[in-house]
Coordinates of C-alpha atoms and ligand atoms in Angstrom, one line a residue:
Chain A
X918 CA 0.0 0.0 0.0
X919 CA 1.2 3.4 -0.9
X920 CA -0.1 6.7 0.5
X921 CA 0.4 10.2 -0.9
X922 CA -0.6 13.7 0.0
X923 CA -0.7 16.0 -3.0
X924 CA -0.9 19.7 -2.7
X925 CA -1.9 20.5 -6.2
X926 CA -2.9 18.9 -9.5
X927 CA 0.7 18.7 -10.6
X928 CA 1.5 16.4 -7.7
X929 CA -1.6 14.3 -8.4
X930 CA -0.5 14.0 -12.0
X931 CA 2.9 12.7 -10.9
X932 CA 1.3 10.0 -8.8
X933 CA -0.9 8.9 -11.7
X934 CA 2.0 9.0 -14.2
X935 CA 4.1 6.8 -12.0
X936 CA 1.3 4.3 -11.7
X937 CA 0.9 4.3 -15.5
X938 CA 4.5 3.3 -16.0
X939 CA 4.0 0.2 -13.8
X940 CA 0.8 -0.9 -15.4
X941 CA 0.3 -4.2 -17.1
X942 CA -2.6 -5.2 -19.4
X943 CA -5.4 -7.2 -17.8
X944 CA -5.4 -5.0 -14.7
X945 CA -8.4 -3.1 -13.4
X946 CA -8.1 0.2 -11.6
X947 CA -10.9 1.0 -9.2
X948 CA -11.1 4.7 -8.2
X949 CA -13.1 5.9 -5.3
X950 CA -13.6 9.2 -3.5
X951 CA -16.2 12.0 -3.3
X952 CA -17.3 14.5 -5.9
X953 CA -14.4 16.7 -6.8
X954 CA -11.8 14.4 -5.2
X955 CA -9.9 14.3 -8.4
X956 CA -10.7 10.9 -10.0
X957 CA -11.1 12.3 -13.5
X958 CA -7.9 14.4 -13.0
X959 CA -6.1 11.2 -12.0
X960 CA -7.4 9.3 -15.1
X961 CA -6.4 12.2 -17.4
X962 CA -2.8 12.0 -16.1
X963 CA -2.8 8.2 -16.3
X964 CA -3.9 8.5 -19.9
X965 CA -1.0 10.9 -20.6
X966 CA 1.3 8.4 -19.0
X967 CA -0.1 5.7 -21.4
X968 CA 0.6 8.0 -24.4
X969 CA -3.0 8.7 -25.1
X970 CA -3.3 12.0 -27.0
X971 CA -7.1 12.3 -27.0
X972 CA -8.6 14.5 -24.2
X973 CA -10.1 12.4 -21.5
X974 CA -13.5 13.8 -20.5
X975 CA -15.8 12.8 -17.7
X976 CA -17.8 9.7 -18.6
X977 CA -20.4 10.4 -15.9
X978 CA -23.4 10.7 -18.3
X979 CA -22.4 8.1 -20.9
X980 CA -21.2 5.7 -18.3
X981 CA -18.1 4.7 -20.3
X982 CA -15.7 6.0 -22.9
X983 CA -13.0 4.1 -24.8
X984 CA -9.7 5.3 -26.1
X985 CA -7.2 3.6 -28.3
X986 CA -3.8 2.9 -26.6
X987 CA -0.5 1.7 -27.7
X988 CA 1.5 0.9 -24.5
X989 CA 3.1 -2.4 -23.9
X990 CA 0.3 -5.0 -24.5
X991 CA -2.4 -2.5 -23.7
X992 CA -4.4 -1.5 -26.8
X993 CA -7.5 0.0 -25.3
X994 CA -8.5 2.1 -22.3
X995 CA -12.1 1.8 -21.0
X996 CA -12.9 4.7 -18.7
X997 CA -16.0 3.8 -16.7
X998 CA -18.0 6.0 -14.3
X999 CA -20.6 4.5 -11.9
X1000 CA -21.7 7.8 -10.5
X1001 CA -25.2 7.5 -12.0
X1002 CA -25.8 4.0 -10.9
X1003 CA -28.1 4.1 -7.9
X1004 CA -28.1 0.5 -6.8
X1005 CA -25.2 -1.9 -6.9
X1006 CA -25.1 -3.2 -10.4
X1007 CA -23.4 -6.1 -11.9
X1008 CA -20.4 -5.5 -14.1
X1009 CA -22.0 -7.6 -16.8
X1010 CA -25.2 -5.4 -16.7
X1011 CA -23.3 -2.4 -17.9
X1012 CA -21.5 -4.4 -20.6
X1013 CA -18.1 -4.6 -18.9
X1014 CA -17.5 -8.3 -18.8
X1015 CA -16.1 -8.5 -22.3
X1016 CA -13.6 -5.8 -21.6
X1017 CA -12.5 -7.4 -18.3
X1018 CA -11.8 -10.6 -20.1
X1019 CA -9.7 -9.0 -22.8
X1020 CA -6.0 -9.0 -21.9
X1021 CA -5.4 -6.0 -24.2
X1022 CA -7.9 -3.7 -22.4
X1023 CA -7.2 -1.6 -19.3
X1024 CA -10.4 -0.8 -17.4
X1025 CA -10.4 2.2 -15.1
X1026 CA -13.6 2.8 -13.0
X1027 CA -14.6 6.0 -11.2
X1028 CA -17.0 5.5 -8.3
X1029 CA -16.0 1.9 -8.3
X1030 CA -17.3 1.5 -4.7
X1031 CA -20.8 1.5 -6.2
X1032 CA -20.1 -1.9 -7.8
X1033 CA -20.6 -5.0 -5.9
X1034 CA -18.6 -7.7 -7.5
X1035 CA -15.2 -6.4 -8.5
X1036 CA -12.8 -9.2 -9.4
X1037 CA -10.3 -10.0 -6.6
X1038 CA -7.3 -10.4 -8.8
X1039 CA -5.3 -7.9 -10.7
X1040 CA -7.2 -5.1 -9.0
X1041 CA -5.6 -1.8 -8.1
X1042 CA -7.6 0.3 -5.7
X1043 CA -7.1 4.1 -5.8
X1044 CA -8.8 5.9 -2.9
X1045 CA -8.8 9.7 -3.2
X1046 CA -9.8 12.0 -0.4
X1047 CA -10.4 15.8 -0.3
X1048 CA -8.3 17.4 2.5
X1049 CA -9.3 21.0 2.0
X1050 CA -8.7 23.3 -0.9
X1051 CA -6.2 21.8 -3.3
X1052 CA -4.9 19.1 -1.0
X1053 CA -5.8 15.5 -1.7
X1054 CA -4.9 12.1 -0.1
X1055 CA -4.3 9.3 -2.5
X1056 CA -4.0 5.7 -1.3
X1057 CA -3.0 3.0 -3.8
X1058 CA -3.3 -0.6 -2.9
X1059 CA -3.2 -3.5 -5.2
X1060 CA -3.9 -7.2 -5.2
X1061 CA -1.8 -8.5 -8.1
X1062 CA -1.8 -12.0 -9.2
X1063 CA -3.9 -14.2 -7.0
Chain B
X962 CA -42.7 11.3 -46.9
X963 CA -43.3 9.5 -43.7
X964 CA -40.5 8.5 -41.3
X965 CA -40.7 6.3 -38.3
X966 CA -37.9 7.0 -35.8
X967 CA -36.7 5.2 -32.7
X968 CA -34.3 6.6 -30.1
X969 CA -32.9 4.7 -27.2
X970 CA -29.4 6.1 -26.7
X971 CA -29.9 6.8 -22.9
X972 CA -32.6 6.2 -20.3
X973 CA -35.6 6.6 -22.5
X974 CA -37.1 4.7 -25.4
X975 CA -38.9 7.0 -27.8
X976 CA -40.9 6.6 -31.0
X977 CA -42.1 9.1 -33.6
X978 CA -43.8 9.2 -36.9
X979 CA -43.0 12.3 -38.9
X980 CA -44.8 13.4 -42.0
X981 CA -42.3 15.7 -43.7
X982 CA -43.1 18.0 -46.7
X983 CA -41.0 20.6 -48.4
X984 CA -42.1 23.3 -46.0
X985 CA -43.8 21.6 -43.1
X986 CA -42.9 19.0 -40.5
X987 CA -45.9 17.3 -38.9
X988 CA -45.5 14.7 -36.1
X989 CA -48.3 12.1 -36.4
X990 CA -47.1 10.3 -33.4
X991 CA -44.6 11.2 -30.7
X992 CA -44.1 9.1 -27.6
X993 CA -41.4 8.9 -25.0
X994 CA -41.3 5.9 -22.7
X995 CA -39.2 6.2 -19.7
X996 CA -38.0 2.9 -18.3
X997 CA -40.4 3.5 -15.4
X998 CA -43.3 3.2 -17.8
X999 CA -41.9 0.1 -19.4
X1000 CA -41.5 -1.5 -16.0
X1001 CA -45.1 -0.7 -15.2
X1002 CA -46.5 -1.8 -18.5
X1003 CA -44.7 -5.1 -18.6
X1004 CA -44.6 -5.7 -14.8
X1005 CA -41.0 -6.6 -14.4
X1006 CA -38.3 -4.8 -12.4
X1007 CA -35.2 -4.5 -14.5
X1008 CA -31.9 -2.9 -13.5
X1009 CA -31.8 0.7 -14.6
X1010 CA -28.8 0.4 -16.8
X1011 CA -29.3 -3.0 -18.2
X1012 CA -30.9 -1.9 -21.4
X1013 CA -29.7 -5.0 -23.0
X1014 CA -32.5 -6.7 -21.1
X1015 CA -35.0 -4.3 -22.6
X1016 CA -34.5 -5.6 -26.1
X1017 CA -37.5 -7.7 -25.7
X1018 CA -39.8 -4.9 -24.6
X1019 CA -39.3 -2.6 -27.6
X1020 CA -41.1 -5.1 -30.0
X1021 CA -44.3 -5.1 -28.0
X1022 CA -44.0 -1.4 -27.8
X1023 CA -43.6 -1.1 -31.5
X1024 CA -46.5 -3.4 -32.3
X1025 CA -48.8 -1.7 -29.8
X1026 CA -48.3 1.6 -31.6
X1027 CA -48.0 0.8 -35.2
X1028 CA -50.6 -1.0 -37.1
X1029 CA -48.8 -3.4 -39.5
X1030 CA -50.5 -2.0 -42.5
X1031 CA -49.2 1.5 -41.7
X1032 CA -46.9 2.5 -44.5
X1033 CA -43.8 4.4 -43.8
X1034 CA -41.2 5.4 -46.4
X1035 CA -38.2 5.3 -44.1
X1036 CA -37.2 4.0 -40.7
X1037 CA -34.7 5.9 -38.6
X1038 CA -32.7 5.1 -35.5
X1039 CA -30.1 6.7 -33.3
X1040 CA -26.9 4.6 -33.7
X1041 CA -24.7 6.8 -31.5
X1042 CA -23.2 8.3 -29.5
X1043 CA -24.6 6.8 -26.4
X1044 CA -24.5 3.8 -24.1
X1045 CA -23.9 0.7 -26.1
X1046 CA -26.3 -1.4 -24.2
X1047 CA -29.1 1.1 -24.6
X1048 CA -28.4 1.8 -28.3
X1049 CA -28.3 -1.8 -29.0
X1050 CA -32.0 -2.3 -28.4
X1051 CA -33.2 0.5 -30.6
X1052 CA -30.8 -0.5 -33.4
X1053 CA -31.7 -4.1 -33.3
X1054 CA -35.4 -3.4 -33.4
X1055 CA -35.1 -0.8 -36.2
X1056 CA -32.9 -2.9 -38.5
X1057 CA -35.0 -6.0 -38.0
X1058 CA -38.2 -4.0 -38.8
X1059 CA -36.5 -2.4 -41.8
X1060 CA -35.4 -5.7 -43.1
X1061 CA -38.8 -7.4 -42.6
X1062 CA -40.7 -4.5 -44.1
X1063 CA -38.2 -4.0 -46.9
X1064 CA -37.9 -0.3 -45.9
X1065 CA -34.7 1.7 -46.0
X1066 CA -33.2 2.7 -42.6
X1067 CA -31.5 6.0 -41.8
X1068 CA -28.8 5.8 -39.1
X1069 CA -28.9 9.1 -37.1
X1070 CA -26.3 10.7 -34.9
X1071 CA -27.9 11.7 -31.5
X1072 CA -26.1 15.1 -31.4
X1073 CA -27.3 15.9 -35.0
X1074 CA -30.8 15.1 -33.7
X1075 CA -30.4 17.7 -31.0
X1076 CA -29.4 20.3 -33.5
X1077 CA -32.6 19.5 -35.6
X1078 CA -34.8 19.9 -32.5
X1079 CA -34.6 23.5 -33.6
X1080 CA -36.4 22.7 -36.9
X1081 CA -39.2 21.2 -34.9
X1082 CA -39.8 24.4 -33.0
X1083 CA -39.1 27.0 -35.6
X1084 CA -41.1 26.9 -38.8
X1085 CA -38.9 29.6 -40.3
X1086 CA -36.0 27.2 -40.3
X1087 CA -38.0 24.6 -42.2
X1088 CA -39.0 27.1 -44.8
X1089 CA -35.8 29.2 -45.2
X1090 CA -32.9 27.3 -43.5
X1091 CA -30.4 28.6 -46.1
X1092 CA -30.9 32.2 -44.9
X1093 CA -29.5 31.2 -41.5
X1094 CA -26.3 29.3 -42.6
X1095 CA -23.6 29.3 -41.4
X1096 CA -25.1 29.0 -38.0
X1097 CA -23.3 28.7 -34.7
X1098 CA -24.8 25.9 -32.6
X1099 CA -24.2 25.6 -28.8
X1100 CA -25.0 22.0 -27.7
X1101 CA -25.4 21.6 -24.0
X1102 CA -26.6 18.5 -22.2
X1103 CA -25.7 16.1 -19.5
X1104 CA -23.0 14.4 -21.5
X1105 CA -22.0 17.1 -24.0
X1106 CA -20.9 20.7 -24.3
X1107 CA -20.0 21.6 -27.9
X1108 CA -19.7 24.6 -30.1
X1109 CA -20.4 23.6 -33.7
X1110 CA -20.3 25.7 -36.8
X1111 CA -23.1 24.5 -39.1
X1112 CA -22.4 25.5 -42.6
X1113 CA -25.3 23.7 -44.2
X1114 CA -27.5 20.6 -43.7
X1115 CA -25.1 17.9 -42.5
X1116 CA -22.1 20.1 -42.8
X1117 CA -20.4 20.7 -39.5
X1118 CA -17.2 21.9 -38.0
X1119 CA -16.4 21.4 -34.3
X1120 CA -15.0 24.6 -32.8
X1121 CA -14.6 23.4 -29.2
X1122 CA -15.9 21.2 -26.5
X1123 CA -15.5 20.5 -22.8
X1124 CA -12.2 19.1 -21.6
X1125 CA -13.7 17.6 -18.5
X1126 CA -17.3 17.8 -17.2
X1127 CA -20.3 18.7 -19.4
X1128 CA -22.6 21.5 -18.4
X1129 CA -25.6 19.4 -17.5
X1130 CA -23.2 17.2 -15.4
X1131 CA -22.0 20.2 -13.5
X1132 CA -25.5 21.3 -12.7
X1133 CA -26.3 17.8 -11.4
X1134 CA -23.2 17.6 -9.4
X1135 CA -23.7 21.0 -7.8
X1136 CA -27.2 19.9 -6.9
X1137 CA -25.7 16.8 -5.3
X1138 CA -23.2 18.9 -3.3
X1139 CA -26.1 21.0 -2.1
X1140 CA -28.2 18.0 -1.4
X1141 CA -30.9 19.2 -3.7
X1142 CA -31.8 15.9 -5.4
X1143 CA -32.0 14.7 -9.0
X1144 CA -32.2 15.9 -11.8
X1145 CA -30.1 18.8 -10.6
X1146 CA -30.5 21.2 -13.5
X1147 CA -34.1 22.3 -13.0
X1148 CA -33.7 22.4 -9.2
X1149 CA -30.5 24.5 -9.3
X1150 CA -32.1 27.0 -11.8
X1151 CA -35.2 27.1 -9.7
X1152 CA -33.2 28.0 -6.6
X1153 CA -31.1 30.4 -8.5
X1154 CA -34.2 32.5 -9.2
X1155 CA -34.4 33.3 -5.6
X1156 CA -30.7 33.9 -5.1
X1157 CA -28.2 36.7 -5.4
X1158 CA -25.5 35.9 -7.9
X1159 CA -23.1 38.5 -6.5
X1160 CA -22.6 36.8 -3.1
X1161 CA -20.1 34.2 -4.2
X1162 CA -17.3 35.0 -6.5
X1163 CA -17.0 31.8 -8.5
X1164 CA -14.3 31.3 -11.2
X1165 CA -15.0 31.2 -14.9
X1166 CA -12.5 28.5 -15.9
X1167 CA -11.0 28.9 -19.4
X1168 CA -13.1 31.9 -20.3
X1169 CA -10.0 33.6 -21.7
X1170 CA -8.3 30.4 -23.0
X1171 CA -8.3 31.8 -26.5
X1172 CA -10.0 28.7 -27.9
X1173 CA -13.6 27.5 -27.9
X1174 CA -13.1 24.7 -25.3
X1175 CA -14.8 24.6 -22.0
X1176 CA -14.0 23.3 -18.5
X1177 CA -16.6 22.9 -15.7
X1178 CA -14.9 20.6 -13.2
X1179 CA -13.1 23.6 -11.6
X1180 CA -16.4 25.3 -11.1
X1181 CA -17.8 22.2 -9.4
X1182 CA -14.7 22.2 -7.1
X1183 CA -15.1 25.9 -6.4
X1184 CA -18.6 25.2 -5.2
X1185 CA -17.2 22.4 -3.1
X1186 CA -14.6 24.7 -1.6
X1187 CA -17.2 27.4 -0.9
X1188 CA -19.4 24.9 1.0
X1189 CA -16.4 23.5 3.0
X1190 CA -15.5 27.0 4.1
X1191 CA -19.0 27.8 5.2
X1192 CA -19.6 24.5 7.1
X1193 CA -23.2 25.3 7.8
X1194 CA -25.5 26.7 5.1
X1195 CA -29.1 27.9 5.3
X1196 CA -31.7 28.2 2.6
X1197 CA -30.6 31.6 1.5
X1198 CA -27.0 30.4 1.1
X1199 CA -28.2 27.6 -1.1
X1200 CA -30.1 30.0 -3.3
X1201 CA -27.1 32.3 -3.5
X1202 CA -24.7 29.5 -4.4
X1203 CA -27.1 28.3 -7.1
X1204 CA -27.5 31.8 -8.5
X1205 CA -23.7 32.4 -8.5
X1206 CA -23.0 29.0 -10.1
X1207 CA -25.6 29.4 -12.8
X1208 CA -24.4 32.9 -13.5
X1209 CA -20.8 31.7 -13.9
X1210 CA -21.9 28.9 -16.3
X1211 CA -24.1 31.2 -18.4
X1212 CA -21.3 33.8 -18.5
X1213 CA -18.8 31.2 -19.9
X1214 CA -21.2 29.7 -22.4
X1215 CA -22.5 33.1 -23.7
X1216 CA -19.0 34.6 -23.8
X1217 CA -17.5 31.8 -26.0
X1218 CA -20.6 31.6 -28.2
X1219 CA -20.5 35.3 -29.0
X1220 CA -16.8 35.3 -29.6
X1221 CA -17.2 32.4 -32.1
X1222 CA -20.2 34.1 -33.7
X1223 CA -18.1 37.1 -34.3
X1224 CA -15.0 35.3 -35.6
X1225 CA -16.9 33.1 -38.0
X1226 CA -19.4 35.7 -39.2
X1227 CA -22.4 33.5 -38.7
X1228 CA -25.9 34.4 -39.8
X1229 CA -27.7 32.9 -36.7
X1230 CA -27.2 31.3 -33.4
X1231 CA -28.9 28.0 -32.2
X1232 CA -29.1 26.4 -28.8
X1233 CA -29.6 22.6 -28.5
X1234 CA -29.6 19.8 -25.9
X1235 CA -31.2 19.3 -22.5
X1236 CA -29.6 22.4 -20.9
X1237 CA -31.4 24.4 -23.5
X1238 CA -34.3 24.3 -21.0
X1239 CA -32.3 26.8 -18.8
X1240 CA -34.1 30.1 -19.0
X1241 CA -31.2 32.3 -17.9
X1242 CA -29.1 30.8 -20.7
X1243 CA -31.8 31.3 -23.3
X1244 CA -32.5 34.9 -22.2
X1245 CA -28.8 35.8 -22.1
X1246 CA -28.1 34.4 -25.5
X1247 CA -31.3 36.0 -26.9
X1248 CA -30.2 39.4 -25.5
X1249 CA -26.6 39.1 -26.9
X1250 CA -27.8 37.9 -30.2
X1251 CA -30.2 40.8 -30.5
X1252 CA -27.4 43.3 -29.8
X1253 CA -25.5 41.7 -32.7
X1254 CA -28.6 41.6 -34.8
X1255 CA -28.5 37.9 -35.2
X1256 CA -31.5 35.6 -35.2
X1257 CA -31.5 33.2 -32.2
X1258 CA -33.3 29.8 -32.3
X1259 CA -33.9 27.4 -29.5
X1260 CA -36.0 24.2 -29.1
X1261 CA -39.3 24.1 -27.2
X1262 CA -39.0 22.5 -23.8
X1263 CA -40.4 19.2 -24.9
X1264 CA -37.8 18.8 -27.6
X1265 CA -34.7 20.0 -25.8
X1266 CA -34.3 16.7 -23.9
X1267 CA -33.8 13.3 -25.5
X1268 CA -36.7 12.5 -27.9
X1269 CA -37.4 10.6 -31.1
X1270 CA -39.0 13.6 -32.9
X1271 CA -35.6 15.3 -33.3
X1272 CA -34.2 12.0 -34.7
X1273 CA -36.9 11.8 -37.3
X1274 CA -36.2 15.4 -38.5
X1275 CA -32.4 14.8 -38.7
X1276 CA -33.2 11.6 -40.7
X1277 CA -35.4 13.7 -43.1
X1278 CA -32.5 16.1 -43.9
X1279 CA -30.1 13.1 -44.2
X1280 CA -32.5 11.6 -46.7
X1281 CA -32.7 14.8 -48.7
X1282 CA -28.9 14.7 -48.8
X1283 CA -28.9 11.0 -49.6
X1284 CA -26.8 10.3 -46.5
X1285 CA -26.7 7.3 -44.1
X1286 CA -29.5 5.5 -45.9
X1287 CA -29.2 1.7 -45.6
X1288 CA -31.2 -1.0 -47.2
X1289 CA -31.3 -4.7 -48.2
X1290 CA -28.5 -7.0 -47.0
X1291 CA -26.5 -4.0 -45.7
X1292 CA -29.0 -3.7 -42.9
X1293 CA -27.6 -6.7 -41.3
X1294 CA -24.3 -5.0 -40.5
X1295 CA -25.9 -1.9 -38.9
X1296 CA -24.5 -1.6 -35.4
X1297 CA -24.4 0.9 -32.6
X1298 CA -21.5 3.4 -32.7
X1299 CA -21.3 4.4 -29.0
X1300 CA -18.4 6.8 -29.7
X1301 CA -19.7 8.3 -33.0
X1302 CA -18.2 11.8 -33.3
X1303 CA -20.0 13.5 -36.1
X1304 CA -18.5 16.9 -35.6
X1305 CA -14.8 17.1 -36.6
X1306 CA -12.3 20.0 -36.0
Ligands
ATP1351 N1 -4.3 18.0 -5.6 C1 -5.3 17.9 -6.5 N2 -5.4 16.7 -7.2 C2 -6.5 16.6 -8.0 N3 -7.4 17.5 -8.3 C3 -7.2 18.7 -7.7 C4 -6.2 18.9 -6.8 N4 -6.3 20.2 -6.4 C5 -7.4 20.7 -7.0 N5 -7.9 19.8 -7.8 C6 -9.2 20.1 -8.5 O1 -10.2 19.2 -8.1 C7 -11.0 19.0 -9.2 C8 -11.2 17.5 -9.3 O2 -12.2 17.2 -10.2 P1 -12.5 15.8 -10.9 O3 -13.6 16.1 -11.8 O4 -11.3 15.2 -11.3 O5 -13.1 15.0 -9.6 P2 -13.8 13.6 -9.6 O6 -13.3 12.9 -8.4 O7 -13.6 13.0 -10.9 O8 -15.3 14.1 -9.4 P3 -16.6 13.3 -9.8 O9 -17.1 12.5 -8.7 O10 -17.5 14.4 -10.2 O11 -16.3 12.4 -11.0 C9 -10.5 19.6 -10.4 O12 -11.2 20.8 -10.6 C10 -9.0 19.9 -10.0 O13 -8.6 21.1 -10.7
MG1352 MG1 -15.0 12.3 -12.4

């Protein structure tokens, strides 16, 4: 488990960038934290780290967006946002299962705590917390290979 | 000609029959079924987002509303952008029907549909559209914030879009921060009516960015910071925050729209999308357009949100331009395009 306190976006970007360099395909990133905690900011920086040139925008209303990637074996980023789900949904219900099974796809989920049945393996949890003004706490914990 | 259109890109399933003539658009049928209605009608509780499971319900809906002998010249369906699982049900129903009835199918872009909601609400556009091109279209909804230069029917140039949250999303999230409930847009503007927009000095992110992009996530955070500082807030504070927030949003949108209108020498301004329901935005744009002597069009309330009527009208103009019409065996390969970006830089 790693814990960071960032004082501005730049520092958050650095944490996300560093995570990007250590990513492997077939992993799942579960982001949690309240409104404005910085989840989308984190994904934007992660995407930059993966060499994605498209602008990452919030997927809140459309539930998920996909971006082509060319990074190690990763060919596709699926950016999911569960904010609008009001009950705990099944990953398959929102059409995610195929992506989770695809080794060339990296799935990143905002508001992942709204989902019930995240896979136990290859899961990276990123918890973000608002500490006042531009200060954020970021806790990264992972269960790799299981 | 008669066009039957289906729309299922998000939470609603909608059906329209349009009778289109050279200078009139008449809706013979126009129905929106929210998932709630479907649940009631068919007596099953289905998870909100599992539209895939609704694939079976659209057929009974169709047959309940269209007599098999009713003749339509074209079918139309939204194929994107939108949630794949939701799009899939409309697309599957439409292409099956088209194939079975040997009727051509028009695949329509949801955002283009929003633009054409203006044609439903303004007869003048139906009769004399060419007088108003190029037009500057501001599309604002829960998932989209785009400034588009419309040079003619089906001819678009994307000038800018949001780099993070969409406008409607920002409204909903501010409503959430203030504990006002869902959907946030209408509630926030309601409360803004009673508030004083000069109490909180909220930022206008990217207002001077020199391009036509938008950013609303910083505004969301500014509201969060304001609330954190205050700790306890009363009714009046809520009204004032709503007023200050809405004012900032309208400021940004109107400012960029008018800058673009000037730079591209447009002949009219149009508003489209769910947030077109916002009165302050409409009034503000109306006022600025009048100063510049530009006609300003906006959709009636019932056509600003998602609906099938706008899809049928967009289909009509696609047909006139012989665009996106699919028939015969090609129908089998029609599929949802959840990331369809019609507007290009
Ligand atoms: N240290 C920081 N790290 C990340 N973001 C920060 C930081 N300081 C300030 N911010 C601001 O916080 C906001 C974070 O917004 P963002 O949309 O990323 O949050 P989110 O967690 O995705 O919210 P939502 O639940 O609405 O999806 C941005 O406006 C960003 O500029
Ligand atoms: Mg977000």
